[in-house]
Short mmCIF file of C-alpha atoms and ligand atoms in Angstrom, two decimals:
data_model
loop_
_atom_site.label_atom_id
_atom_site.label_comp_id
_atom_site.label_asym_id
_atom_site.label_seq_id
_atom_site.Cartn_x
_atom_site.Cartn_y
_atom_site.Cartn_z
CA UNK E 1029 -46.05 67.31 -7.29
CA UNK E 1030 -42.72 66.76 -8.63
CA UNK E 1031 -42.69 65.42 -12.25
CA UNK E 1032 -41.01 62.06 -13.13
CA UNK E 1033 -40.11 60.79 -15.94
CA UNK E 1034 -38.46 57.35 -16.04
CA UNK E 1035 -37.10 56.24 -19.33
CA UNK E 1036 -36.34 52.88 -20.96
CA UNK E 1037 -34.08 53.55 -23.48
CA UNK E 1038 -34.44 52.48 -27.15
CA UNK E 1039 -33.16 48.76 -26.93
CA UNK E 1040 -29.88 47.65 -27.21
CA UNK E 1041 -27.25 48.21 -30.23
CA UNK E 1042 -28.72 44.25 -31.62
CA UNK E 1043 -31.89 46.23 -32.22
CA UNK E 1044 -33.90 45.51 -28.66
CA UNK E 1045 -36.21 43.76 -26.82
CA UNK E 1046 -39.14 45.05 -25.65
CA UNK E 1047 -40.82 43.56 -22.60
CA UNK E 1048 -42.57 46.09 -20.17
CA UNK E 1049 -39.75 47.76 -18.26
CA UNK E 1050 -40.30 46.20 -14.75
CA UNK E 1051 -37.79 47.59 -13.12
CA UNK E 1052 -39.11 51.35 -13.76
CA UNK E 1053 -42.72 50.43 -12.99
CA UNK E 1054 -41.49 49.25 -9.44
CA UNK E 1055 -39.79 52.70 -9.22
CA UNK E 1056 -43.00 53.78 -10.35
CA UNK E 1057 -44.86 51.89 -7.95
CA UNK E 1058 -43.11 54.00 -4.90
CA UNK E 1059 -43.12 57.07 -6.41
CA UNK E 1060 -46.70 57.01 -7.09
CA UNK E 1061 -47.54 55.83 -3.27
CA UNK E 1062 -45.47 59.15 -2.52
CA UNK E 1063 -47.82 61.35 -4.61
CA UNK E 1064 -45.21 62.11 -7.28
CA UNK E 1065 -46.54 62.95 -10.91
CA UNK E 1066 -45.06 60.21 -12.94
CA UNK E 1067 -44.80 58.73 -16.49
CA UNK E 1068 -43.10 56.03 -18.08
CA UNK E 1069 -41.82 56.07 -21.54
CA UNK E 1070 -40.57 53.14 -23.11
CA UNK E 1071 -38.14 53.89 -26.01
CA UNK E 1072 -38.27 50.07 -27.30
CA UNK E 1073 -41.85 51.29 -28.44
CA UNK E 1074 -41.62 54.68 -29.60
CA UNK E 1075 -37.78 55.22 -30.44
CA UNK E 1076 -35.39 58.11 -29.59
CA UNK E 1077 -38.17 60.79 -31.02
CA UNK E 1078 -40.95 59.40 -29.03
CA UNK E 1079 -38.46 59.70 -25.81
CA UNK E 1080 -37.55 63.33 -27.00
CA UNK E 1081 -41.38 64.25 -27.43
CA UNK E 1082 -42.30 62.73 -23.75
CA UNK E 1083 -39.28 64.93 -22.16
CA UNK E 1084 -40.55 68.22 -24.32
CA UNK E 1085 -44.23 67.72 -23.14
CA UNK E 1086 -44.00 66.62 -20.13
CA UNK E 1087 -41.13 68.85 -18.78
CA UNK E 1088 -39.79 66.60 -16.01
CA UNK E 1089 -38.30 67.88 -12.87
CA UNK E 1090 -36.36 64.30 -12.87
CA UNK E 1091 -35.19 61.74 -15.41
CA UNK E 1092 -34.65 58.46 -14.15
CA UNK E 1093 -32.96 55.70 -16.82
CA UNK E 1094 -32.80 52.15 -16.86
CA UNK E 1095 -29.71 50.86 -18.03
CA UNK E 1096 -27.85 47.81 -19.23
CA UNK E 1097 -24.29 46.86 -20.22
CA UNK E 1098 -25.21 46.66 -24.28
CA UNK E 1099 -27.89 49.67 -24.28
CA UNK E 1100 -25.47 51.85 -22.30
CA UNK E 1101 -24.70 54.56 -25.19
CA UNK E 1102 -28.30 54.88 -25.54
CA UNK E 1103 -29.16 55.27 -22.35
CA UNK E 1104 -26.53 58.18 -22.18
CA UNK E 1105 -27.93 59.78 -25.10
CA UNK E 1106 -31.48 60.09 -22.94
CA UNK E 1107 -29.51 61.45 -20.18
CA UNK E 1108 -27.91 64.04 -22.56
CA UNK E 1109 -30.73 64.74 -24.19
CA UNK E 1110 -32.62 65.56 -20.62
CA UNK E 1111 -29.60 67.63 -19.67
CA UNK E 1112 -29.76 69.95 -23.24
CA UNK E 1113 -33.54 70.14 -22.81
CA UNK E 1114 -32.88 71.79 -19.59
CA UNK E 1115 -30.15 71.81 -17.25
CA UNK E 1116 -32.09 71.89 -14.26
CA UNK E 1117 -33.99 68.37 -14.86
CA UNK E 1118 -32.07 66.14 -12.10
CA UNK E 1119 -30.52 63.06 -13.86
CA UNK E 1120 -30.76 59.49 -12.54
CA UNK E 1121 -29.10 56.22 -13.74
CA UNK E 1122 -29.79 52.55 -12.15
CA UNK E 1123 -29.66 49.33 -13.63
CA UNK E 1124 -27.29 46.66 -13.85
CA UNK E 1125 -24.63 48.74 -15.93
CA UNK E 1126 -24.67 51.63 -13.59
CA UNK E 1127 -24.49 50.02 -10.81
CA UNK E 1128 -21.22 48.30 -11.85
CA UNK E 1129 -19.44 51.05 -13.61
CA UNK E 1130 -21.05 53.84 -11.50
CA UNK E 1131 -17.37 55.54 -11.33
CA UNK E 1132 -16.98 55.59 -14.93
CA UNK E 1133 -20.12 56.74 -15.70
CA UNK E 1134 -20.09 59.77 -12.87
CA UNK E 1135 -16.31 60.61 -14.33
CA UNK E 1136 -16.99 60.56 -18.16
CA UNK E 1137 -20.46 61.56 -18.64
CA UNK E 1138 -21.23 64.86 -16.73
CA UNK E 1139 -24.92 65.07 -17.48
CA UNK E 1140 -25.52 62.14 -14.95
CA UNK E 1141 -26.20 63.75 -11.75
CA UNK E 1142 -26.83 60.60 -9.46
CA UNK E 1143 -26.28 56.79 -10.02
CA UNK E 1144 -28.28 54.48 -7.77
CA UNK E 1145 -26.88 51.09 -6.80
CA UNK E 1146 -29.00 47.79 -6.91
CA UNK E 1147 -31.96 47.78 -5.52
CA UNK E 1148 -33.74 51.26 -6.59
CA UNK E 1149 -37.12 52.07 -4.97
CA UNK E 1150 -36.34 53.59 -1.75
CA UNK E 1151 -32.96 55.61 -3.11
CA UNK E 1152 -34.79 57.43 -6.13
CA UNK E 1153 -37.59 58.01 -3.59
CA UNK E 1154 -34.85 59.81 -1.51
CA UNK E 1155 -33.30 61.71 -4.54
CA UNK E 1156 -36.68 62.46 -5.75
CA UNK E 1157 -37.94 64.06 -2.32
CA UNK E 1158 -34.74 66.45 -2.28
CA UNK E 1159 -32.91 64.78 0.63
CA UNK E 1160 -29.29 65.67 0.91
CA UNK E 1161 -27.11 63.44 -1.54
CA UNK E 1162 -24.52 62.84 1.62
CA UNK E 1163 -27.08 61.36 3.68
CA UNK E 1164 -28.39 58.78 0.51
CA UNK E 1165 -27.44 55.44 1.07
CA UNK E 1166 -26.53 53.51 -2.49
CA UNK E 1167 -26.10 56.46 -4.18
CA UNK E 1168 -23.15 57.83 -5.93
CA UNK E 1169 -23.18 61.67 -6.63
CA UNK E 1170 -20.37 64.33 -7.66
CA UNK E 1171 -19.20 66.86 -4.61
CA UNK E 1172 -17.49 69.55 -6.83
CA UNK E 1173 -15.05 67.38 -8.96
CA UNK E 1174 -14.94 64.40 -6.47
CA UNK E 1175 -16.96 61.51 -7.33
CA UNK E 1176 -18.56 60.04 -3.69
CA UNK E 1177 -19.93 56.43 -3.19
CA UNK E 1178 -22.07 56.49 -0.43
CA UNK E 1179 -22.30 53.30 1.88
CA UNK E 1180 -24.38 50.51 0.26
CA UNK E 1181 -28.31 50.57 0.95
CA UNK E 1182 -29.63 47.82 3.26
CA UNK E 1183 -32.34 46.01 0.53
CA UNK E 1184 -36.26 45.90 1.66
CA UNK E 1185 -36.03 43.15 4.06
CA UNK E 1186 -39.30 41.99 3.12
CA UNK E 1187 -40.39 42.26 -0.76
CA UNK E 1188 -43.90 42.42 0.04
CA UNK E 1189 -43.93 45.88 2.00
CA UNK E 1190 -43.33 47.20 -1.96
CA UNK E 1191 -45.90 48.51 -4.09
CA UNK E 1192 -46.93 46.76 -6.63
CA UNK E 1193 -45.36 48.06 -10.38
CA UNK E 1194 -47.31 50.59 -11.82
CA UNK E 1195 -48.83 48.64 -14.63
CA UNK E 1196 -51.35 51.04 -15.43
CA UNK E 1197 -48.93 53.24 -16.42
CA UNK E 1198 -47.73 51.45 -19.72
CA UNK E 1199 -50.07 50.35 -22.56
CA UNK E 1200 -49.52 46.51 -22.13
CA UNK E 1201 -51.37 45.71 -25.37
CA UNK E 1202 -48.61 47.48 -26.99
CA UNK E 1203 -45.93 44.98 -26.63
CA UNK E 1204 -45.31 42.09 -28.89
CA UNK E 1205 -46.38 38.81 -28.40
CA UNK E 1206 -43.79 36.29 -27.52
CA UNK E 1207 -44.38 32.64 -27.73
CA UNK E 1208 -46.26 29.98 -29.78
CA UNK E 1209 -48.84 27.88 -29.86
CA UNK E 1210 -52.09 27.42 -27.70
CA UNK E 1211 -52.24 26.98 -24.09
CA UNK E 1212 -55.61 26.72 -21.99
CA UNK E 1213 -57.32 28.85 -24.78
CA UNK E 1214 -54.74 31.30 -24.68
CA UNK E 1215 -52.93 32.11 -28.12
CA UNK E 1216 -49.56 32.25 -26.66
CA UNK E 1217 -48.21 33.97 -30.33
CA UNK E 1218 -51.03 36.54 -29.98
CA UNK E 1219 -51.38 37.48 -26.24
CA UNK E 1220 -48.65 39.87 -24.93
CA UNK E 1221 -46.31 38.04 -22.40
CA UNK E 1222 -45.64 40.52 -19.09
CA UNK E 1223 -42.84 39.59 -16.86
CA UNK E 1224 -43.32 39.65 -12.79
CA UNK E 1225 -41.11 38.59 -10.55
CA UNK E 1226 -41.46 35.95 -7.62
CA UNK E 1227 -37.96 36.77 -6.33
CA UNK E 1228 -34.76 38.94 -6.35
CA UNK E 1229 -31.19 37.45 -6.79
CA UNK E 1230 -29.75 34.47 -7.15
CA UNK E 1231 -27.85 31.93 -4.92
CA UNK E 1232 -25.41 31.06 -7.30
CA UNK E 1233 -22.04 32.49 -8.10
CA UNK E 1234 -21.57 31.94 -11.70
CA UNK E 1235 -18.58 33.41 -13.31
CA UNK E 1236 -20.21 34.78 -16.52
CA UNK E 1237 -23.05 36.57 -14.44
CA UNK E 1238 -23.51 39.37 -12.55
CA UNK E 1239 -26.54 38.83 -10.60
CA UNK E 1240 -24.89 37.78 -7.51
CA UNK E 1241 -22.91 41.52 -7.35
CA UNK E 1242 -26.03 43.32 -7.88
CA UNK E 1243 -28.93 41.34 -5.77
CA UNK E 1244 -26.43 40.16 -3.20
CA UNK E 1245 -28.13 36.71 -1.92
CA UNK E 1246 -31.82 35.46 -2.83
CA UNK E 1247 -35.43 36.82 -1.33
CA UNK E 1248 -38.73 36.32 -2.33
CA UNK E 1249 -42.03 37.70 -2.08
CA UNK E 1250 -44.98 35.80 -0.43
CA UNK E 1251 -47.16 33.51 -1.68
CA UNK E 1252 -50.11 35.50 -1.16
CA UNK E 1253 -48.40 38.94 -2.48
CA UNK E 1254 -47.43 37.52 -5.88
CA UNK E 1255 -50.80 36.05 -6.23
CA UNK E 1256 -52.66 39.47 -5.75
CA UNK E 1257 -50.53 41.02 -8.40
CA UNK E 1258 -51.32 38.37 -10.61
CA UNK E 1259 -54.93 38.83 -10.24
CA UNK E 1260 -54.69 42.46 -10.26
CA UNK E 1261 -53.17 42.06 -14.23
CA UNK E 1262 -55.35 39.35 -14.80
CA UNK E 1263 -58.58 40.82 -13.65
CA UNK E 1264 -58.03 44.31 -14.07
CA UNK E 1265 -55.92 44.69 -17.17
CA UNK E 1266 -56.75 41.23 -19.00
CA UNK E 1267 -53.29 39.73 -18.87
CA UNK E 1268 -53.48 36.22 -19.00
CA UNK E 1269 -49.66 35.62 -20.56
CA UNK E 1270 -46.71 35.68 -17.88
CA UNK E 1271 -42.87 35.36 -17.90
CA UNK E 1272 -41.64 35.01 -14.25
CA UNK E 1273 -38.28 37.01 -14.97
CA UNK E 1274 -36.71 35.27 -12.00
CA UNK E 1275 -33.24 33.98 -12.26
CA UNK E 1276 -34.28 31.16 -10.32
CA UNK E 1277 -37.87 31.09 -9.30
CA UNK E 1278 -38.37 27.83 -7.34
CA UNK E 1279 -35.47 28.30 -5.13
CA UNK E 1280 -37.93 28.16 -2.37
CA UNK E 1281 -39.96 24.87 -2.93
CA UNK E 1282 -42.26 25.23 -0.28
CA UNK E 1283 -42.80 29.02 -1.31
CA UNK E 1284 -43.42 28.19 -4.69
CA UNK E 1285 -45.63 25.27 -3.93
CA UNK E 1286 -47.93 27.78 -1.84
CA UNK E 1287 -47.87 30.08 -4.98
CA UNK E 1288 -49.08 27.54 -7.14
CA UNK E 1289 -51.74 26.51 -4.61
CA UNK E 1290 -52.64 30.49 -4.39
CA UNK E 1291 -52.97 30.62 -8.47
CA UNK E 1292 -55.37 27.49 -8.70
CA UNK E 1293 -57.57 28.20 -5.75
CA UNK E 1294 -58.11 31.65 -7.15
CA UNK E 1295 -58.81 30.20 -10.49
CA UNK E 1296 -56.45 32.20 -12.83
CA UNK E 1297 -56.73 30.79 -15.98
CA UNK E 1298 -53.03 31.91 -16.84
CA UNK E 1299 -50.28 30.74 -18.93
CA UNK E 1300 -46.44 31.27 -17.60
CA UNK E 1301 -43.27 30.83 -18.65
CA UNK E 1302 -40.66 30.13 -16.03
CA UNK E 1303 -36.86 30.11 -15.72
CA UNK E 1304 -34.93 28.25 -12.78
CA UNK E 1305 -32.42 25.89 -12.01
CA UNK E 1306 -32.55 22.33 -12.21
CA UNK E 1307 -31.12 21.49 -9.08
CA UNK E 1308 -34.37 23.47 -7.56
CA UNK E 1309 -37.38 21.40 -9.04
CA UNK E 1310 -38.36 17.41 -8.43
CA UNK E 1311 -41.65 15.97 -10.19
CA UNK E 1312 -44.05 17.15 -7.26
CA UNK E 1313 -43.10 21.01 -7.90
CA UNK E 1314 -43.37 20.36 -11.87
CA UNK E 1315 -46.58 18.87 -11.67
CA UNK E 1316 -47.86 21.71 -9.34
CA UNK E 1317 -46.32 24.45 -11.50
CA UNK E 1318 -48.21 22.98 -14.90
CA UNK E 1319 -51.42 22.64 -13.00
CA UNK E 1320 -51.12 26.37 -12.08
CA UNK E 1321 -50.12 27.48 -15.50
CA UNK E 1322 -46.71 26.75 -16.44
CA UNK E 1323 -46.19 25.97 -20.19
CA UNK E 1324 -42.42 26.28 -20.66
CA UNK E 1325 -39.63 26.20 -18.18
CA UNK E 1326 -36.23 27.40 -18.82
CA UNK E 1327 -33.26 25.80 -17.28
CA UNK E 1328 -29.80 27.39 -17.28
CA UNK E 1329 -27.69 24.04 -18.43
CA UNK E 1330 -24.82 26.37 -20.10
CA UNK E 1331 -22.80 23.16 -21.32
CA UNK E 1332 -22.48 19.46 -21.02
CA UNK E 1333 -18.99 19.13 -19.85
CA UNK E 1334 -18.63 18.66 -16.01
CA UNK E 1335 -15.11 19.92 -16.28
CA UNK E 1336 -16.47 23.37 -17.32
CA UNK E 1337 -19.65 23.68 -15.35
CA UNK E 1338 -16.96 23.39 -12.39
CA UNK E 1339 -14.66 26.04 -13.93
CA UNK E 1340 -17.63 28.47 -14.42
CA UNK E 1341 -18.85 28.21 -10.77
CA UNK E 1342 -22.09 26.46 -11.53
CA UNK E 1343 -22.71 23.90 -8.42
CA UNK E 1344 -25.50 21.92 -11.01
CA UNK E 1345 -23.91 18.54 -12.17
CA UNK E 1346 -24.81 17.28 -15.59
CA UNK E 1347 -27.12 14.27 -14.00
CA UNK E 1348 -29.06 16.64 -12.16
CA UNK E 1349 -30.19 18.49 -15.42
CA UNK E 1350 -30.68 15.45 -16.84
CA UNK E 1351 -33.00 14.23 -14.52
CA UNK E 1352 -34.98 17.51 -14.52
CA UNK E 1353 -35.23 17.98 -18.40
CA UNK E 1354 -36.43 14.13 -18.80
CA UNK E 1355 -39.02 14.56 -15.79
CA UNK E 1356 -40.34 17.62 -17.78
CA UNK E 1357 -40.58 15.92 -20.70
CA UNK E 1358 -42.58 12.98 -19.27
CA UNK E 1359 -45.08 15.20 -17.81
CA UNK E 1360 -45.48 17.35 -20.82
CA UNK E 1361 -43.69 20.65 -20.08
CA UNK E 1362 -42.12 22.06 -22.28
CA UNK E 1363 -37.99 22.84 -22.03
CA UNK E 1364 -35.53 25.49 -22.91
CA UNK E 1365 -32.05 24.78 -22.35
CA UNK E 1366 -30.33 27.81 -21.98
CA UNK E 1367 -26.31 27.28 -23.09
CA UNK E 1368 -23.36 28.74 -23.19
CA UNK E 1369 -21.27 27.90 -26.47
CA UNK E 1370 -17.45 29.01 -26.73
CA UNK E 1371 -16.59 29.02 -22.86
CA UNK E 1372 -12.99 29.37 -21.26
CA UNK E 1373 -11.63 26.38 -22.40
CA UNK E 1374 -14.31 24.80 -24.75
CA UNK E 1375 -12.51 21.92 -26.75
CA UNK E 1376 -14.05 19.57 -29.28
CA UNK E 1377 -14.35 17.06 -26.68
CA UNK E 1378 -16.78 19.88 -24.29
CA UNK E 1379 -18.91 20.51 -27.77
CA UNK E 1380 -19.21 16.77 -28.10
CA UNK E 1381 -20.12 16.41 -24.45
CA UNK E 1382 -22.72 18.91 -25.11
CA UNK E 1383 -24.16 17.59 -27.94
CA UNK E 1384 -24.41 14.32 -26.26
CA UNK E 1385 -26.31 16.06 -23.59
CA UNK E 1386 -28.76 17.39 -25.59
CA UNK E 1387 -29.19 14.28 -27.93
CA UNK E 1388 -30.08 12.48 -24.52
CA UNK E 1389 -32.58 14.99 -23.12
CA UNK E 1390 -33.85 16.73 -26.25
CA UNK E 1391 -35.13 19.86 -24.75
CA UNK E 1392 -37.86 21.66 -26.92
CA UNK E 1393 -35.73 24.59 -27.46
CA UNK E 1394 -32.00 26.02 -26.96
CA UNK E 1395 -31.52 29.52 -26.28
CA UNK E 1396 -27.64 31.00 -26.57
CA UNK E 1397 -26.95 34.42 -26.93
CA UNK E 1398 -23.96 33.83 -29.11
CA UNK E 1399 -20.58 32.87 -27.57
CA UNK E 1400 -19.26 33.94 -23.94
CA UNK E 1401 -20.32 37.32 -22.69
CA UNK E 1402 -17.81 39.46 -21.41
CA UNK E 1403 -19.79 41.60 -18.92
CA UNK E 1404 -18.78 44.18 -15.99
CA UNK E 1405 -19.76 42.93 -12.55
CA UNK E 1406 -18.70 39.50 -13.52
CA UNK E 1407 -15.88 37.02 -12.04
CA UNK E 1408 -15.14 36.21 -15.52
CA UNK E 1409 -15.05 39.63 -16.45
CA UNK E 1410 -12.00 39.83 -13.67
CA UNK E 1411 -10.37 37.25 -14.84
CA UNK E 1412 -10.11 38.75 -18.29
CA UNK E 1413 -8.95 42.39 -17.29
CA UNK E 1414 -6.18 40.49 -15.48
CA UNK E 1415 -5.11 38.46 -18.82
CA UNK E 1416 -5.23 41.81 -20.42
CA UNK E 1417 -8.19 40.85 -22.90
CA UNK E 1418 -10.09 43.88 -21.68
CA UNK E 1419 -10.16 46.97 -19.29
CA UNK E 1420 -12.83 49.47 -18.59
CA UNK E 1421 -12.36 51.68 -21.21
CA UNK E 1422 -14.26 49.40 -23.41
CA UNK E 1423 -17.50 50.51 -21.96
CA UNK E 1424 -16.31 53.56 -23.44
CA UNK E 1425 -16.44 52.76 -26.54
CA UNK E 1426 -19.82 51.64 -28.89
CA UNK E 1427 -18.98 48.46 -28.96
CA UNK E 1428 -22.15 46.60 -27.03
CA UNK E 1429 -20.22 44.02 -25.38
CA UNK E 1430 -17.58 41.67 -25.63
CA UNK E 1431 -17.47 38.11 -26.82
CA UNK E 1432 -14.82 35.78 -25.61
CA UNK E 1433 -12.59 34.32 -28.49
CA UNK E 1434 -9.53 33.86 -26.85
CA UNK E 1435 -9.33 30.18 -28.23
CA UNK E 1436 -11.17 30.25 -31.74
CA UNK E 1437 -12.13 32.81 -34.02
CA UNK E 1438 -16.19 33.83 -34.34
CA UNK E 1439 -16.41 31.89 -37.54
CA UNK E 1440 -15.26 28.89 -35.17
CA UNK E 1441 -17.91 30.19 -32.51
CA UNK E 1442 -20.04 30.21 -35.31
CA UNK E 1443 -19.89 26.77 -36.36
CA UNK E 1444 -19.76 25.75 -33.02
CA UNK E 1445 -23.24 27.44 -32.18
CA UNK E 1446 -24.60 25.73 -35.19
CA UNK E 1447 -23.66 22.23 -34.27
CA UNK E 1448 -25.09 22.72 -30.94
CA UNK E 1449 -28.67 24.14 -32.02
CA UNK E 1450 -28.85 21.75 -34.63
CA UNK E 1451 -28.64 18.43 -32.46
CA UNK E 1452 -31.41 17.10 -33.30
CA UNK E 1453 -31.58 14.95 -36.70
CA UNK E 1454 -33.94 16.37 -39.27
CA UNK E 1455 -36.76 14.21 -39.04
CA UNK E 1456 -36.98 14.57 -35.21
CA UNK E 1457 -37.34 18.38 -35.80
CA UNK E 1458 -40.08 18.00 -38.88
CA UNK E 1459 -42.10 15.62 -36.23
CA UNK E 1460 -41.58 18.19 -33.12
CA UNK E 1461 -42.82 20.99 -35.65
CA UNK E 1462 -46.08 18.81 -36.66
CA UNK E 1463 -46.72 18.34 -33.13
CA UNK E 1464 -46.43 21.85 -32.33
CA UNK E 1465 -48.92 22.70 -34.91
CA UNK E 1466 -51.61 19.87 -34.16
CA UNK E 1467 -50.90 21.08 -30.59
CA UNK E 1468 -51.83 24.30 -31.71
CA UNK E 1469 -54.88 23.69 -33.91
CA UNK E 1470 -56.48 21.36 -31.31
CA UNK E 1471 -56.30 24.21 -28.16
CA UNK E 1472 -56.13 21.37 -25.65
CA UNK E 1473 -56.37 22.33 -22.16
CA UNK E 1474 -53.66 21.82 -19.56
CA UNK E 1475 -51.23 20.76 -22.24
CA UNK E 1476 -47.83 22.11 -22.95
CA UNK E 1477 -48.54 23.60 -26.60
CA UNK E 1478 -45.48 21.13 -27.89
C1 LIG A 722 -35.60 39.29 -17.19
C2 LIG A 722 -34.41 39.87 -17.77
C3 LIG A 722 -34.46 40.00 -18.76
C4 LIG A 722 -35.77 39.77 -19.97
C5 LIG A 722 -36.44 41.34 -19.67
C6 LIG A 722 -37.60 40.86 -19.39
C7 LIG A 722 -38.14 42.30 -18.96
N1 LIG A 722 -39.44 42.36 -18.41
O1 LIG A 722 -37.34 43.44 -18.49
C8 LIG A 722 -34.88 39.70 -21.21
C9 LIG A 722 -35.12 38.36 -21.52
C10 LIG A 722 -35.83 40.81 -22.36
C11 LIG A 722 -33.33 40.13 -20.99
C12 LIG A 722 -32.69 40.24 -22.04
C13 LIG A 722 -31.18 40.86 -22.09
N2 LIG A 722 -30.95 40.56 -20.60
CO1 LIG A 722 -31.20 40.56 -18.84
N3 LIG A 722 -32.01 39.53 -17.22
C14 LIG A 722 -33.25 39.64 -16.77
C15 LIG A 722 -33.13 39.09 -15.28
C16 LIG A 722 -32.99 38.17 -15.13
C17 LIG A 722 -33.71 39.89 -14.34
C18 LIG A 722 -34.38 41.32 -14.83
C19 LIG A 722 -35.30 41.91 -13.70
O2 LIG A 722 -36.48 42.03 -14.16
N4 LIG A 722 -35.18 42.05 -12.59
C20 LIG A 722 -36.35 42.50 -11.75
C21 LIG A 722 -36.11 44.38 -11.86
C22 LIG A 722 -37.15 44.56 -10.51
O3 LIG A 722 -34.98 44.43 -11.32
P1 LIG A 722 -34.56 45.72 -12.14
O4 LIG A 722 -34.89 45.49 -13.80
O5 LIG A 722 -33.02 45.37 -12.16
O6 LIG A 722 -34.74 47.23 -11.59
C23 LIG A 722 -34.10 47.22 -10.23
C24 LIG A 722 -33.02 47.98 -10.07
O7 LIG A 722 -31.53 47.18 -11.02
C25 LIG A 722 -32.73 49.58 -10.20
N5 LIG A 722 -32.83 50.01 -11.32
C26 LIG A 722 -33.38 49.45 -12.82
N6 LIG A 722 -33.36 50.39 -13.63
C27 LIG A 722 -33.20 51.86 -12.87
C28 LIG A 722 -33.56 53.20 -12.86
C29 LIG A 722 -33.28 53.98 -12.40
C30 LIG A 722 -33.43 55.34 -12.75
C31 LIG A 722 -33.62 53.82 -10.61
C32 LIG A 722 -32.89 54.96 -9.62
C33 LIG A 722 -33.23 52.23 -10.40
C34 LIG A 722 -33.22 51.32 -11.70
O8 LIG A 722 -34.01 49.39 -9.51
C35 LIG A 722 -35.00 48.54 -9.96
C36 LIG A 722 -35.88 48.05 -8.72
O9 LIG A 722 -35.22 47.80 -7.49
C37 LIG A 722 -31.59 39.88 -15.16
C38 LIG A 722 -30.73 39.67 -13.76
C39 LIG A 722 -31.30 40.28 -12.69
N7 LIG A 722 -31.62 39.46 -11.41
O10 LIG A 722 -31.52 41.28 -12.66
C40 LIG A 722 -30.95 39.77 -16.21
C41 LIG A 722 -30.03 40.72 -16.58
C42 LIG A 722 -30.26 42.23 -16.13
N8 LIG A 722 -29.87 40.71 -17.75
C43 LIG A 722 -28.75 40.64 -18.82
C44 LIG A 722 -28.20 40.52 -20.10
C45 LIG A 722 -26.95 40.71 -20.37
C46 LIG A 722 -29.45 40.71 -20.92
C47 LIG A 722 -29.19 40.95 -22.32
C48 LIG A 722 -28.14 41.63 -22.66
C49 LIG A 722 -29.13 39.39 -22.95
C50 LIG A 722 -28.77 39.25 -24.78
N9 LIG A 722 -28.17 38.12 -24.84
O11 LIG A 722 -29.52 40.05 -25.10
C51 LIG A 722 -30.82 41.46 -22.93
C52 LIG A 722 -30.78 42.87 -22.84
C53 LIG A 722 -32.09 43.53 -23.07
C54 LIG A 722 -31.95 44.68 -23.20
N10 LIG A 722 -33.12 45.38 -23.73
O12 LIG A 722 -31.29 45.82 -22.86
C55 LIG A 722 -27.83 40.97 -17.69
C56 LIG A 722 -27.19 42.76 -17.55
C57 LIG A 722 -25.95 42.64 -17.12
C58 LIG A 722 -25.31 44.06 -17.67
N11 LIG A 722 -24.11 44.14 -17.36
O13 LIG A 722 -26.03 45.02 -18.13
C59 LIG A 722 -28.30 40.79 -16.07
C60 LIG A 722 -28.28 41.51 -15.04
C61 LIG A 722 -28.05 39.05 -16.16
C62 LIG A 722 -26.76 38.74 -16.26
N12 LIG A 722 -26.31 37.98 -16.78
O14 LIG A 722 -25.75 39.34 -15.40
N13 LIG A 722 -33.52 40.28 -19.72
#
């Protein structure tokens, strides 16, 4: 039986998040089903030394590494460590960064044997089974000095056919909790939040995002299949706190309603966080989600400027976003507004529009990653490349990512961000803090924790 070690590298250069590595657990599920001896090691939990120990002790024949752009250097370090330990180990990389920058990785890092493009379950399985690389779709490999990119793989037609992520391979209790307050007796600040996905991809084509490139369209699982996974996690592994890590969970309204009905009918007393688009919700759906355990919904609002929204290719309109947030507030569902501050063409006027939008709608929380990130695989990246702002060699450096700062300095960007995150008058912040505290002490069932 072939030994496979799947590695989540040790966080990003910024320090790193630590959520169970969902993509790797999916790959593990498929490999286990086909009889491989699989381990998953999460560098976010055990650090570089822990990964080194896992390599040395388990002595894998194949090492699979997941990689996003900001953490690519750490991922490459794992690849190098594996080859230095034993040059016969087959080193495979997958995830957003190698899917897009496969050529550069294969040309510059000889210790990587294969890059898997996009959805990885079947491609990784075929590599592990020792199939001739020339016959594996969705694979990039070396033929002598030449880098060969095979035709793309057709993604799973039915996501229900995929084995569940191999949750039992990680110790979920070791992951830090993420949340605040109580919801249905669940202490969100203490219970590990486990990410699951109901769908893959996104119907949108926003210029700052690479999801459309990686996942090509949007597919969802059946409600029953999703609920089976939740029930397994809830019943056997004691998980009660979930995050739907989908880009846009509610694209199929009917399927989302069915999922909520399954959760309610099975009496799963869970709390979940969801992310979606404001044009994919309505009051009936949001009420049903709340009844099923949704305590927070996160919307990609991006900006309060209609001009900027149009420019970034986001089909939402401001009125729709305003309506969606208003409904959430009315029914007591906590809202996070995800924003991008420092867009291409951001001006004093557009910033004012964003602040005005926030003042009107009063989301409970704002999520900004700090400026507009120029990541490969996005239309924004192509545009910046054409303008000479960035080229592919940037990804050979140690810089984790590039922030777009053509029209303002980093200091100005920080000030803009400050203005937006401080949109609430101070007294409102104090009131909201008090409400949060009282909600967490009273432990009221079926209510958001805000
Ligand atoms: C949920 C999510 C998060 C969650 C993670 C939760 C979790 N449990 O993992 C949080 C909020 C923590 C997060 C953080 C960040 N994220 Co994020 N995130 C996502 C999101 C929406 C879904 C990821 C997911 O779980 N997908 C489901 C699983 C099944 O897919 P997957 O992990 O991609 O794995 C599949 C394939 O990629 C492949 N694969 C992956 N790894 C491997 C390894 C091997 C060996 C093989 C063979 C195959 C393979 O096979 C898997 C199964 O098919 C994606 C968008 C998207 N739809 O991909 C963005 C996305 C991955 N994130 C992105 C970014 C930029 C970030 C951050 C850098 C943002 C920030 N400001 O800090 C951080 C970085 C975190 C880190 N550790 O490096 C970008 C990455 C772009 C890039 N070029 O790298 C994406 C694509 C969104 C975008 N804007 O374009 N993220």
